mmCIF file of C-alpha atoms in Angstrom:
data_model
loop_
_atom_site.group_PDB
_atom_site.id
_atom_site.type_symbol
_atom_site.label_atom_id
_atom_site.label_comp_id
_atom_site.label_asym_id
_atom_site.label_seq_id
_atom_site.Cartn_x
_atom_site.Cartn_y
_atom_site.Cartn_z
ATOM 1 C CA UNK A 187 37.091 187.157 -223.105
ATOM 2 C CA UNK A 188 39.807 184.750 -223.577
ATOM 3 C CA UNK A 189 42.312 184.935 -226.757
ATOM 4 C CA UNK A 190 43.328 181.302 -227.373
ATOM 5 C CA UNK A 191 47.224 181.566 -228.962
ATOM 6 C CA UNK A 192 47.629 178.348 -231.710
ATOM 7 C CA UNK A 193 50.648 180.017 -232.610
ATOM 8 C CA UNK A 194 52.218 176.656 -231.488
ATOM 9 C CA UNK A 195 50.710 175.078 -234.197
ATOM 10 C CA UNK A 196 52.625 174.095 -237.479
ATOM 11 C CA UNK A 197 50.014 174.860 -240.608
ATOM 12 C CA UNK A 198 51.133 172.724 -243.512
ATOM 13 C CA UNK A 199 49.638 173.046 -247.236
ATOM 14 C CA UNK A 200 49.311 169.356 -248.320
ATOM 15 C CA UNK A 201 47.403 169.687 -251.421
ATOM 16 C CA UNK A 202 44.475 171.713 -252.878
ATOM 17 C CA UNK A 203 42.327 172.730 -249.853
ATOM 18 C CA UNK A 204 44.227 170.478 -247.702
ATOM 19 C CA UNK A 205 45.964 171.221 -244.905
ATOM 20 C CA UNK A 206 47.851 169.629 -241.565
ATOM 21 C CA UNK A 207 48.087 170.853 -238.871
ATOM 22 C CA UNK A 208 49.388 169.754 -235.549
ATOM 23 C CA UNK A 209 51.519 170.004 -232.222
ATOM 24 C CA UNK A 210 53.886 167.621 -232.918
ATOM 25 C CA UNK A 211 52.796 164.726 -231.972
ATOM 26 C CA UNK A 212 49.228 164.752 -233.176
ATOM 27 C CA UNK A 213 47.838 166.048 -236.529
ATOM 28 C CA UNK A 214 44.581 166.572 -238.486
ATOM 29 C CA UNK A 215 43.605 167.179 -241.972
ATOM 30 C CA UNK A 216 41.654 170.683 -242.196
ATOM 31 C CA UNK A 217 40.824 173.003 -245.481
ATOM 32 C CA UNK A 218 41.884 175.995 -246.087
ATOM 33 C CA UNK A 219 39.596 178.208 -244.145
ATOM 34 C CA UNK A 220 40.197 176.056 -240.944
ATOM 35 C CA UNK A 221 44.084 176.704 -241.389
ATOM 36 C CA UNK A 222 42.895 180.765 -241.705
ATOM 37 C CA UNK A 223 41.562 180.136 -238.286
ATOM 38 C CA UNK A 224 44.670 178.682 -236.910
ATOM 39 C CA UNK A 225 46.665 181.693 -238.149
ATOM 40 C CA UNK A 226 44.305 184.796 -236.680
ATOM 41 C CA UNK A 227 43.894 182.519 -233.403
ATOM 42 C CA UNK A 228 47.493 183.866 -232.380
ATOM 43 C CA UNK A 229 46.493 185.205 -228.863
ATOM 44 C CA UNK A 230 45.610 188.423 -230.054
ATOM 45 C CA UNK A 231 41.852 187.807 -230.697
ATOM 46 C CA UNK A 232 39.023 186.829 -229.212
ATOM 47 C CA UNK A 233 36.874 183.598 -230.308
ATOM 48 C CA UNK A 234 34.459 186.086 -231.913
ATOM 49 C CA UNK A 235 36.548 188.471 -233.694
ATOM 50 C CA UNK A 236 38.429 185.625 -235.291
ATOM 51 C CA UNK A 237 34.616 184.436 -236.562
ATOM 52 C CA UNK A 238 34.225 187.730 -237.682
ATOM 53 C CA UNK A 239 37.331 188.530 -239.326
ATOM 54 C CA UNK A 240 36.885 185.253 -241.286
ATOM 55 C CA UNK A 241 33.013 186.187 -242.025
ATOM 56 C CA UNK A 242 34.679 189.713 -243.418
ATOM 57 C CA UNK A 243 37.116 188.276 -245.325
ATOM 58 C CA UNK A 244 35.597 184.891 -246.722
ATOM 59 C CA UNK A 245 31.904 185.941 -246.810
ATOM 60 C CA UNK A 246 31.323 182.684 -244.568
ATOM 61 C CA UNK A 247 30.247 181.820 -240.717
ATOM 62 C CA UNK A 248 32.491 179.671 -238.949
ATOM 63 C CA UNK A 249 31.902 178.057 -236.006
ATOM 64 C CA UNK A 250 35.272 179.095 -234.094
ATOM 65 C CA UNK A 251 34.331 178.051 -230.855
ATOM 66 C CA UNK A 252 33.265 174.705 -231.949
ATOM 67 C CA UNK A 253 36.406 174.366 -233.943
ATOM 68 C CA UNK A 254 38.818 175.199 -230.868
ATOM 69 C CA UNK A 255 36.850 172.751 -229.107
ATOM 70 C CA UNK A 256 36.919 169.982 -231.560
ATOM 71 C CA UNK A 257 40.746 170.579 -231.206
ATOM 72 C CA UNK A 258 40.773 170.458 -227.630
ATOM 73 C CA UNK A 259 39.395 167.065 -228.082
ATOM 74 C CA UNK A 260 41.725 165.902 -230.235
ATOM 75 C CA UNK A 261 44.637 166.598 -227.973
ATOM 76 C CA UNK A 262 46.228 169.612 -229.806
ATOM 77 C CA UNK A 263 45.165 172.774 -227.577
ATOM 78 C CA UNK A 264 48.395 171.928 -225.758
ATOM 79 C CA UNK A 265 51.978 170.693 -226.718
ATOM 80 C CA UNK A 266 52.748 167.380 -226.282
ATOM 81 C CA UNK A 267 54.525 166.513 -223.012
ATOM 82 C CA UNK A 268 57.439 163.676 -223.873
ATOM 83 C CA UNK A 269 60.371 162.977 -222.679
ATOM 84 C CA UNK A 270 63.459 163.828 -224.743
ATOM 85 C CA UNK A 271 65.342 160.551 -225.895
ATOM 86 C CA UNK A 272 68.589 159.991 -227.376
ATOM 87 C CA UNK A 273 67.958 161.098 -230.710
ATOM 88 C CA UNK A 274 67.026 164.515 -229.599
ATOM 89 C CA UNK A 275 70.369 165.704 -228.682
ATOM 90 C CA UNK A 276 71.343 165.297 -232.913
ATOM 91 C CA UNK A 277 70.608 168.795 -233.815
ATOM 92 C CA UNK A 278 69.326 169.769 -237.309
ATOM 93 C CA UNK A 279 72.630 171.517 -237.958
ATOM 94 C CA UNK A 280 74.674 168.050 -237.310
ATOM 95 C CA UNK A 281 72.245 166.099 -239.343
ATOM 96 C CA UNK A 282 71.716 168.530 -242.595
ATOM 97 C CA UNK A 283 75.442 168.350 -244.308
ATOM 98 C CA UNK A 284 74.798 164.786 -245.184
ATOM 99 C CA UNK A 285 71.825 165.830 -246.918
ATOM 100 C CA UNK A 286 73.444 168.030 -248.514
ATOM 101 C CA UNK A 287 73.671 168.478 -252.462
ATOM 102 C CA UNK A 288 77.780 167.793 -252.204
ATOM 103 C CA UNK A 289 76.482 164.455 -250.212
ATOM 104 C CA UNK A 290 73.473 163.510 -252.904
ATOM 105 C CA UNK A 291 76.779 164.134 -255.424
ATOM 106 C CA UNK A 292 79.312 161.750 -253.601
ATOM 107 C CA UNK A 293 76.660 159.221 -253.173
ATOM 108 C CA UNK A 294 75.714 159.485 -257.174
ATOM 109 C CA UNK A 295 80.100 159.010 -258.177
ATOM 110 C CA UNK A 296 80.436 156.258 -256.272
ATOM 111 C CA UNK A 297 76.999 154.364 -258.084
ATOM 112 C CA UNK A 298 78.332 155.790 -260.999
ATOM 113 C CA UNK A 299 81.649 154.157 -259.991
ATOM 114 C CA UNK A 300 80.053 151.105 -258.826
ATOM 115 C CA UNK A 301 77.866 150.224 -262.481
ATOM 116 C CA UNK A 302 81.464 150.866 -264.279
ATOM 117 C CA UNK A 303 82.978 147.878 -261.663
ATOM 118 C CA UNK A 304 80.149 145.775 -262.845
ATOM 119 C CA UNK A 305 80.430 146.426 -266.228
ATOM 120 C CA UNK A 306 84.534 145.497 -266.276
ATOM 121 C CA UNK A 307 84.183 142.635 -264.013
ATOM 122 C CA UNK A 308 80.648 141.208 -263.678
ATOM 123 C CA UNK A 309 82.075 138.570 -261.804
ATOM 124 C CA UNK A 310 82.488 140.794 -258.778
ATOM 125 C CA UNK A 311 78.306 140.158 -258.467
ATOM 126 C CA UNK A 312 77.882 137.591 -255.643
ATOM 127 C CA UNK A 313 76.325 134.440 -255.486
ATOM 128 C CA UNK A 314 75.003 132.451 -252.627
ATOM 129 C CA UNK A 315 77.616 129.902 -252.534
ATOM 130 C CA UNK A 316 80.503 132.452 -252.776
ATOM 131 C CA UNK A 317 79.355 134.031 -249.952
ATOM 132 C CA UNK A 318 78.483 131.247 -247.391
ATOM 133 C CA UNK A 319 82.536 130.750 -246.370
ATOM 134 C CA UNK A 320 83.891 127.651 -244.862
ATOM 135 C CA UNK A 321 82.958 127.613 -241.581
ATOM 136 C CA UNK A 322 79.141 127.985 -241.276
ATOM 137 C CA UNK A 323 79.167 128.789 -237.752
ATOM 138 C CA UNK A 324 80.581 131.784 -238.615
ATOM 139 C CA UNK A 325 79.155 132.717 -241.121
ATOM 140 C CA UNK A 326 75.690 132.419 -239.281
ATOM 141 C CA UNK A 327 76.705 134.242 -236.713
ATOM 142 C CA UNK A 328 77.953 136.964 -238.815
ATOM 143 C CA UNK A 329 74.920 137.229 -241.161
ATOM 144 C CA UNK A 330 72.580 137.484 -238.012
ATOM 145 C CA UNK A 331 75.106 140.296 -236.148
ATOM 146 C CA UNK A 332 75.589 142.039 -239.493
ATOM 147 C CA UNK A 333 71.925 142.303 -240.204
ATOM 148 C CA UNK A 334 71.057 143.466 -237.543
ATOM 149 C CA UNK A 335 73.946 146.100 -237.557
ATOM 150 C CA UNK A 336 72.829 147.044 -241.138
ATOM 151 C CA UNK A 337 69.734 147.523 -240.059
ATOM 152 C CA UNK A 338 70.233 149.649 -237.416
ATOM 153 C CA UNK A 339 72.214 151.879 -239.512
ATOM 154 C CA UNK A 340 69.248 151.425 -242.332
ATOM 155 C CA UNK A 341 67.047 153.011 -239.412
ATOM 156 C CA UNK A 342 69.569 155.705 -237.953
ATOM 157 C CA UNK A 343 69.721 157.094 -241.844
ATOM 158 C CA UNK A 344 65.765 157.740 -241.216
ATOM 159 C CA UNK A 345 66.677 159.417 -237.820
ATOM 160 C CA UNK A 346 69.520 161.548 -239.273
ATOM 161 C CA UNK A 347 66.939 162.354 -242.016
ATOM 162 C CA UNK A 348 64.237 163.464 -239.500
ATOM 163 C CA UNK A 349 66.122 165.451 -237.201
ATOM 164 C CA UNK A 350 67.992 167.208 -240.291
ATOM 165 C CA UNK A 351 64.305 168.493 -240.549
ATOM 166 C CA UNK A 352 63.664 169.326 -236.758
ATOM 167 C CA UNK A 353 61.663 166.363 -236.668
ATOM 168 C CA UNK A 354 61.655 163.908 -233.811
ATOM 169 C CA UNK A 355 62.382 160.331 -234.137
ATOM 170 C CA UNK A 356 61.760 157.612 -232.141
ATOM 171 C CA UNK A 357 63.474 153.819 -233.016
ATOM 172 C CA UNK A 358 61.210 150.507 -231.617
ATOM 173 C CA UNK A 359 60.827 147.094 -232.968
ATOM 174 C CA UNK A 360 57.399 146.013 -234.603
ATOM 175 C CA UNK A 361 55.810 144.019 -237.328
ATOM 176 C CA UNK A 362 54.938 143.667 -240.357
ATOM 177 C CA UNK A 363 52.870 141.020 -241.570
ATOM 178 C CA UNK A 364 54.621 138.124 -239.683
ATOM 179 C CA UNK A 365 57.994 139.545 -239.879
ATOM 180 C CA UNK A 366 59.605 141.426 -237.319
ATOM 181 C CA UNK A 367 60.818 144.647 -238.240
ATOM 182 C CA UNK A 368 63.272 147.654 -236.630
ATOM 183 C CA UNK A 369 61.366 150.862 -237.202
ATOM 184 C CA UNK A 370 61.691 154.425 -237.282
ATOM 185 C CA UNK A 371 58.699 155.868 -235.564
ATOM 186 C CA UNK A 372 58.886 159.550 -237.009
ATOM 187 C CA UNK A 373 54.665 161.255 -236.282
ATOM 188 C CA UNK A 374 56.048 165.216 -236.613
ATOM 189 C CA UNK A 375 57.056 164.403 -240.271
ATOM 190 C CA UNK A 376 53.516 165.827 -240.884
ATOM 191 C CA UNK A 377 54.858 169.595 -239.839
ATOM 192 C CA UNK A 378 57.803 169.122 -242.449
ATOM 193 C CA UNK A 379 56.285 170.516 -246.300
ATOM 194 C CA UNK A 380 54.819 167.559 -248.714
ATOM 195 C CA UNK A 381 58.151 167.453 -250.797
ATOM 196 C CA UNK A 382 60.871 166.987 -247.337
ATOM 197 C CA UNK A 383 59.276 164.222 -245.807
ATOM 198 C CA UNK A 384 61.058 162.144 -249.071
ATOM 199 C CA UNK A 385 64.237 162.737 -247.351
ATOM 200 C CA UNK A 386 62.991 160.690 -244.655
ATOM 201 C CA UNK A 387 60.921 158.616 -246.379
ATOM 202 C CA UNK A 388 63.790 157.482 -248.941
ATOM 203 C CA UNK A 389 67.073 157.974 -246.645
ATOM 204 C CA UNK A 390 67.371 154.330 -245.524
ATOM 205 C CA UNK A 391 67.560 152.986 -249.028
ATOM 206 C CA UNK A 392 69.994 155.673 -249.890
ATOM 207 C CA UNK A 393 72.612 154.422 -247.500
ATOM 208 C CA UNK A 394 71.507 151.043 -248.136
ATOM 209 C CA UNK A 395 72.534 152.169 -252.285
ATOM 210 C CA UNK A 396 75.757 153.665 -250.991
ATOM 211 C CA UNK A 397 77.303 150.607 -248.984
ATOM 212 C CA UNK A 398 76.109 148.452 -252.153
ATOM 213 C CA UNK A 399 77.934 150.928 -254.403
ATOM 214 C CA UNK A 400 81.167 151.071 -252.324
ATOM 215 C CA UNK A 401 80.995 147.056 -251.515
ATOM 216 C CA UNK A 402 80.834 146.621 -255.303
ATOM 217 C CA UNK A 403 83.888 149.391 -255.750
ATOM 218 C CA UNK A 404 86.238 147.704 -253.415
ATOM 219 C CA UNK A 405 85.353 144.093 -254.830
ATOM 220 C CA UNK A 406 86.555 145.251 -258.079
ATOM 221 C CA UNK A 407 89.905 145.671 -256.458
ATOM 222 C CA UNK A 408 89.815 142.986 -253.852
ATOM 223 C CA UNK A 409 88.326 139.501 -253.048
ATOM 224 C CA UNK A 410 86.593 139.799 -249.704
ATOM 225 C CA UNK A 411 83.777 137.877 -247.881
ATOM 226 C CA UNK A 412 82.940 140.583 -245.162
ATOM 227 C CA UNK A 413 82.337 142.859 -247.911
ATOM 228 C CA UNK A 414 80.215 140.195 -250.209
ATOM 229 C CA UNK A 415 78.092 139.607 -247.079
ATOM 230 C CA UNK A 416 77.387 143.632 -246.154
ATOM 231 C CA UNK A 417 76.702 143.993 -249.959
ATOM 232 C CA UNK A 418 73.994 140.788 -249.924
ATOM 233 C CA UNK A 419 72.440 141.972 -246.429
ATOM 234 C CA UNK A 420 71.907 145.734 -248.098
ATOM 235 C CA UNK A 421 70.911 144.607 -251.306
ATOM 236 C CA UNK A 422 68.175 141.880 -249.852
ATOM 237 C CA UNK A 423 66.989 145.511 -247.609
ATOM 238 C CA UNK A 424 66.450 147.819 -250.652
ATOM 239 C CA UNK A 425 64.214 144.678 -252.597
ATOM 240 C CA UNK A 426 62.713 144.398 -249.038
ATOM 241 C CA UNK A 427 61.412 147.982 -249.013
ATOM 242 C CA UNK A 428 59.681 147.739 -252.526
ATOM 243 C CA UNK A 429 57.350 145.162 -250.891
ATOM 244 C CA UNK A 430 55.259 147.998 -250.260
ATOM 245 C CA UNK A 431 52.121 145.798 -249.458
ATOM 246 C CA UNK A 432 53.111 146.677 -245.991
ATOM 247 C CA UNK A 433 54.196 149.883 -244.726
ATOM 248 C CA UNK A 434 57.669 150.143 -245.696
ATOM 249 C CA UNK A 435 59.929 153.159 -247.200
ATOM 250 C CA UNK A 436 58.348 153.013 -250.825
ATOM 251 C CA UNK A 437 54.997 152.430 -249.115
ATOM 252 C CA UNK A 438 55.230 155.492 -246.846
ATOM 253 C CA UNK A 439 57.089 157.224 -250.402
ATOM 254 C CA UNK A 440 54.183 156.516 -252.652
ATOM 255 C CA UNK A 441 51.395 157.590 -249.971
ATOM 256 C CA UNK A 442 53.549 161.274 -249.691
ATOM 257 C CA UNK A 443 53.008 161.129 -253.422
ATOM 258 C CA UNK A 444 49.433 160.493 -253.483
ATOM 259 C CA UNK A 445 48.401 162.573 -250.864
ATOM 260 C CA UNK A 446 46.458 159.939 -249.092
ATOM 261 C CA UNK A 447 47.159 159.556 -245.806
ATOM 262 C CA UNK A 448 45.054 156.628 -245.109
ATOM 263 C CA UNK A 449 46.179 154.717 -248.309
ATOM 264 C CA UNK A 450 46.490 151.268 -246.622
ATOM 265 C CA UNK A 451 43.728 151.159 -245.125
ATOM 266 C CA UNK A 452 41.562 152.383 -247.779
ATOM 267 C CA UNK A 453 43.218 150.120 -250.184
ATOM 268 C CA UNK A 454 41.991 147.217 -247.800
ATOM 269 C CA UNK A 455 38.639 148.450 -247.906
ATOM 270 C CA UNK A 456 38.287 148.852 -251.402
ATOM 271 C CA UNK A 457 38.932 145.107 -251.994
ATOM 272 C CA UNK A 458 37.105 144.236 -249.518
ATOM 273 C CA UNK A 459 33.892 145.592 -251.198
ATOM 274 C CA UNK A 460 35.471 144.058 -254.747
ATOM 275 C CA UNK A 461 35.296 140.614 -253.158
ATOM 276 C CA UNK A 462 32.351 141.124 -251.484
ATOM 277 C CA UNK A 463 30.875 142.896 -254.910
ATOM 278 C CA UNK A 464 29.676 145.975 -253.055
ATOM 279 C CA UNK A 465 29.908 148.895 -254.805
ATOM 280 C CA UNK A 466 32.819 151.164 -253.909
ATOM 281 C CA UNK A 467 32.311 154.637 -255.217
ATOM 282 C CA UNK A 468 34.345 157.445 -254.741
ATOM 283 C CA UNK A 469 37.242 155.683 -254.250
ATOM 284 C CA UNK A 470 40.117 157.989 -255.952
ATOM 285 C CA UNK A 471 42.425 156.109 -258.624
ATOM 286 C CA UNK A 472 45.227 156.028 -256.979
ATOM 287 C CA UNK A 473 43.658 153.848 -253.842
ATOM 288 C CA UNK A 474 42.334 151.577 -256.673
ATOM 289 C CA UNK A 475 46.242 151.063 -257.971
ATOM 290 C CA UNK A 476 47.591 150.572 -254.992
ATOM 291 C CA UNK A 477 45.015 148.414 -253.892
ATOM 292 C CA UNK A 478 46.326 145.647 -256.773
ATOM 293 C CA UNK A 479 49.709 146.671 -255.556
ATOM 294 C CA UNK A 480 48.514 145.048 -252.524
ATOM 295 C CA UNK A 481 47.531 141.713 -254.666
ATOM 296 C CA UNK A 482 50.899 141.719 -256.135
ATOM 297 C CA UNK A 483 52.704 142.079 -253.475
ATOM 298 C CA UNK A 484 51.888 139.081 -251.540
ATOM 299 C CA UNK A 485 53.515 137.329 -254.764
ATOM 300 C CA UNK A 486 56.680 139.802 -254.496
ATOM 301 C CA UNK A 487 56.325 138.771 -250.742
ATOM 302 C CA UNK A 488 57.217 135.069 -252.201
ATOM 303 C CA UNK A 489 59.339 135.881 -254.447
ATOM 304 C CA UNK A 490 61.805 136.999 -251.801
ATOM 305 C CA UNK A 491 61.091 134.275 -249.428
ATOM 306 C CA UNK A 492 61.990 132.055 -252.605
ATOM 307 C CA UNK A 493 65.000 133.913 -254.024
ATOM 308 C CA UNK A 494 66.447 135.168 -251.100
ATOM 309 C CA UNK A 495 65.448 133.446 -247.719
ATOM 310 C CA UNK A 496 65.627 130.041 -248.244
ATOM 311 C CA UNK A 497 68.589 129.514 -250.858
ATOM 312 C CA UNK A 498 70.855 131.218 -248.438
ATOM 313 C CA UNK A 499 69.134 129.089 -245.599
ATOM 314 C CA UNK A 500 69.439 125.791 -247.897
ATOM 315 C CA UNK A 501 73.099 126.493 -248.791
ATOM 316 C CA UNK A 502 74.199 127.528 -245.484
ATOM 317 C CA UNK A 503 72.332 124.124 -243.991
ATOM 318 C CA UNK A 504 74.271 122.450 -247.095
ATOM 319 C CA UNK A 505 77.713 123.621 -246.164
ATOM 320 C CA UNK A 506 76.809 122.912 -242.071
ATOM 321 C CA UNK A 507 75.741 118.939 -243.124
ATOM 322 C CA UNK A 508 79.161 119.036 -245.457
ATOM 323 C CA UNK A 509 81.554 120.034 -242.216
ATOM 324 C CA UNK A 510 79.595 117.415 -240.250
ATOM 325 C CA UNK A 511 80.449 114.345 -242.888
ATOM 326 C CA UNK A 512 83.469 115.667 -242.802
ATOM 327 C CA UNK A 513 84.742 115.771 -239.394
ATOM 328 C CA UNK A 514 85.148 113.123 -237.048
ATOM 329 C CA UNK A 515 82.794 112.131 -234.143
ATOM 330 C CA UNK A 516 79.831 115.351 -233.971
ATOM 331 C CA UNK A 517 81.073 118.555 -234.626
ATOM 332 C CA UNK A 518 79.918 121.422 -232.395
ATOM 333 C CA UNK A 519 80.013 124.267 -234.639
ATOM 334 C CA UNK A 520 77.663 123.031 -237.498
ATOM 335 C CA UNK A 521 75.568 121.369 -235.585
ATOM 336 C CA UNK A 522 75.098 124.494 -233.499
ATOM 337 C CA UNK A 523 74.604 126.412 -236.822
ATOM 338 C CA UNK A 524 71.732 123.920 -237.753
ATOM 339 C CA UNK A 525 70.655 124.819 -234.127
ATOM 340 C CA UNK A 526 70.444 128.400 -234.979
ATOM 341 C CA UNK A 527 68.290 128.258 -238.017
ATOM 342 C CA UNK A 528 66.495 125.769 -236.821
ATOM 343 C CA UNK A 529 65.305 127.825 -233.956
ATOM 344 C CA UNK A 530 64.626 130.975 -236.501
ATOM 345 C CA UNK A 531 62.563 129.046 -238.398
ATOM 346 C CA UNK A 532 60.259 127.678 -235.636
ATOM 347 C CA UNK A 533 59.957 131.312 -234.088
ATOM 348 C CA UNK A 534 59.094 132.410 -237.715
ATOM 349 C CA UNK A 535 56.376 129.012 -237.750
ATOM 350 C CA UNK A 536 55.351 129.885 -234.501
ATOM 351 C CA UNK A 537 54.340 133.652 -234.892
ATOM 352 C CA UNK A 538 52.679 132.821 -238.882
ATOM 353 C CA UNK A 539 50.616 130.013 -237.111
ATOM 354 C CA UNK A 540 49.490 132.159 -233.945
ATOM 355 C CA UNK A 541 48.764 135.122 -235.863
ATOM 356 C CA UNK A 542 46.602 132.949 -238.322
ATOM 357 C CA UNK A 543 44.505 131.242 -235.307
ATOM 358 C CA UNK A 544 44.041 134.739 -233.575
ATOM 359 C CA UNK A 545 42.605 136.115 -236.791
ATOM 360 C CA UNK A 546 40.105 133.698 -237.639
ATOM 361 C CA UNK A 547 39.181 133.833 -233.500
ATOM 362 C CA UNK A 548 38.651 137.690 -234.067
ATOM 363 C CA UNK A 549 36.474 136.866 -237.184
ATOM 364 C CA UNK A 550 34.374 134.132 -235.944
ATOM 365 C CA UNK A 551 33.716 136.016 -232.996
ATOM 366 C CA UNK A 552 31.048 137.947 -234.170
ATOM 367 C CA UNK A 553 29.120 135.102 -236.015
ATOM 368 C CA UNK A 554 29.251 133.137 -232.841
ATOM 369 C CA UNK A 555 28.021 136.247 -231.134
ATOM 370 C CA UNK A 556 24.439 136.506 -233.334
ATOM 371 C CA UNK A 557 23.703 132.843 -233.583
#
């Protein structure tokens, strides 16, 4: 008889009676008992002694044929065949010093250092019209190459933090909501224990924390724009991540905590059947918070399209309409700056509007289906 080995398998304990286990690239939630299976099923038993080796032990009958089955069809009898990418080649030993406790203490001197500039010269804080410099051209140009810059080193903080773990991370662009977003796709966090996937949850906002720290150290000694721009751009990414009505680092952070893997998508469902007034039992307590979360944050969602996105955007189309009245003839460099953000906000129009028909298409097909 054949002796299945699982030994390939990582067995995580995720909570009371709750376990993950997976190959890598695909994982399940199991109980206890199913996880005892995993471990005896190490290639040195038969399908039948493992069944009765748990019957011994437990004083139960498990199906351990169906069981290896129902793995097989969920894709984790085997290890997942991918190609290694660029991030692989970061080994855990190059990536876990600046995880380190001497790196968590450098990074918590120079906040400390950073509140104690604000304190002594609040000024140092920017404003929008302190940062938008003379020539808007260049400035636009520079916000849109430093974001994206920022961001990328935003998302290779959540690589560093994965492979510090022996995690692999892959980096793609996607959405969220109508936005698009960099992200750090990072599935084999789920063989890392409950309390380490934080590190990568939480490690974009921590370098995000340390460039606003440092930019806010060196302003207290020097005037700079560069540095008033990289501070603005990590700042507006740290209030961007607390808009956790979509999946972003708190989001991901606050589902770790929980324990519910599905929290999103529960959350949706639960208001759902409050709007529809459906009962909705069962649903645990903290689905039902995060569920308002989800209310709230489509007014945080504002909020930052109203503080942040278009005052910068209205005082860097101020300063471009400024250089044009004051130049002779049409200028070429505001009037290629109005250009830009002209052209950002019709993609931005254009992917709200076509997301908003396709929707309602996908919703009214049904209804036109059974009339």
């Amino acid at each position: 008889m054949t002796r299945p080995d699982l030994s390939f398998l990582s067995v995580v304990r995720d909570g009371p009676d709750d376990y993950v286990i997976g190959n890598g690239e695909r994982f399940v939630n199991v109980p206890e008992i199913a996880a005892d299976v995993v471990a005896l099923l190490d290639g040195t038993r038969t399908v039948d002694e493992v069944r009765a080796e748990i019957h011994r032990a437990r004083g139960v009958d498990v199906d351990v044929a169906g069981f290896v089955r129902g793995l097989d069809a969920a894709g984790l009898l085997r290890p997942p065949e991918r190609p290694p990418n660029l991030w692989d080649r970061i080994s855990p030993a190059v990536a876990r010093p600046f995880f380190s406790p001497a790196a968590n203490v450098l990074i918590g001197l120079v906040t400390c250092a950073a509140l104690a500039a604000v304190i002594a010269r609040p000024e140092i804080l920017p404003s929008y019209d302190e940062i938008v410099w003379a020539d808007s051209l260049a400035f636009t140009l520079s916000f849109a190459v430093g974001s994206w810059l920022l961001v990328f080193v935003h998302e290779f903080s959540h690589i560093l933090a994965a492979r510090s773990l022996g995690v692999r991370a892959e980096l793609s662009l996607g959405t969220r909501l109508q936005f698009l977003v960099v992200q750090t796709r990072v599935t084999g966090i789920w063989q890392a224990p409950r309390r380490a996937r934080y590190r990568v949850h939480l490690a974009g906002m921590r370098t995000d924390l340390l460039l606003v720290s440092a930019c806010l150290c060196a302003l207290y000694f020097t005037d700079n724009d560069v540095v008033r721009l990289v501070m603005l751009i990590c700042l507006s990414q740290i209030v961007w991540q607390f808009l956790f009505f979509m999946r972003t680092d708190v989001y991901f952070a606050y589902a770790n905590l929980t324990g519910n893997k599905n929290l999103m998508d529960d959350a949706q469902n639960y208001l759902r059947a409050r709007l529809a007034r459906r009962p909705a039992p069962g649903v645990p307590p903290s689905v039902r918070r995060y569920a308002w979360f989800v209310v709230l944050g489509r007014i945080l969602g504002l909020g930052f399209f109203a503080g942040y996105t278009v005052p910068l955007t209205v005082v860097t189309c101020a300063r471009a309409l400024d250089e044009i009245a004051a130049a002779p003839g049409v200028p070429a460099g505001p009037v290629a700056t109005l250009a830009i953000i002209a052209l950002g906000w019709a993609l931005y129009l254009y992917v709200f509007v076509t997301r908003r028909i396709r929707s309602r298409r996908r919703a009214a097909a049904p209804a036109a289906a059974t009339g």
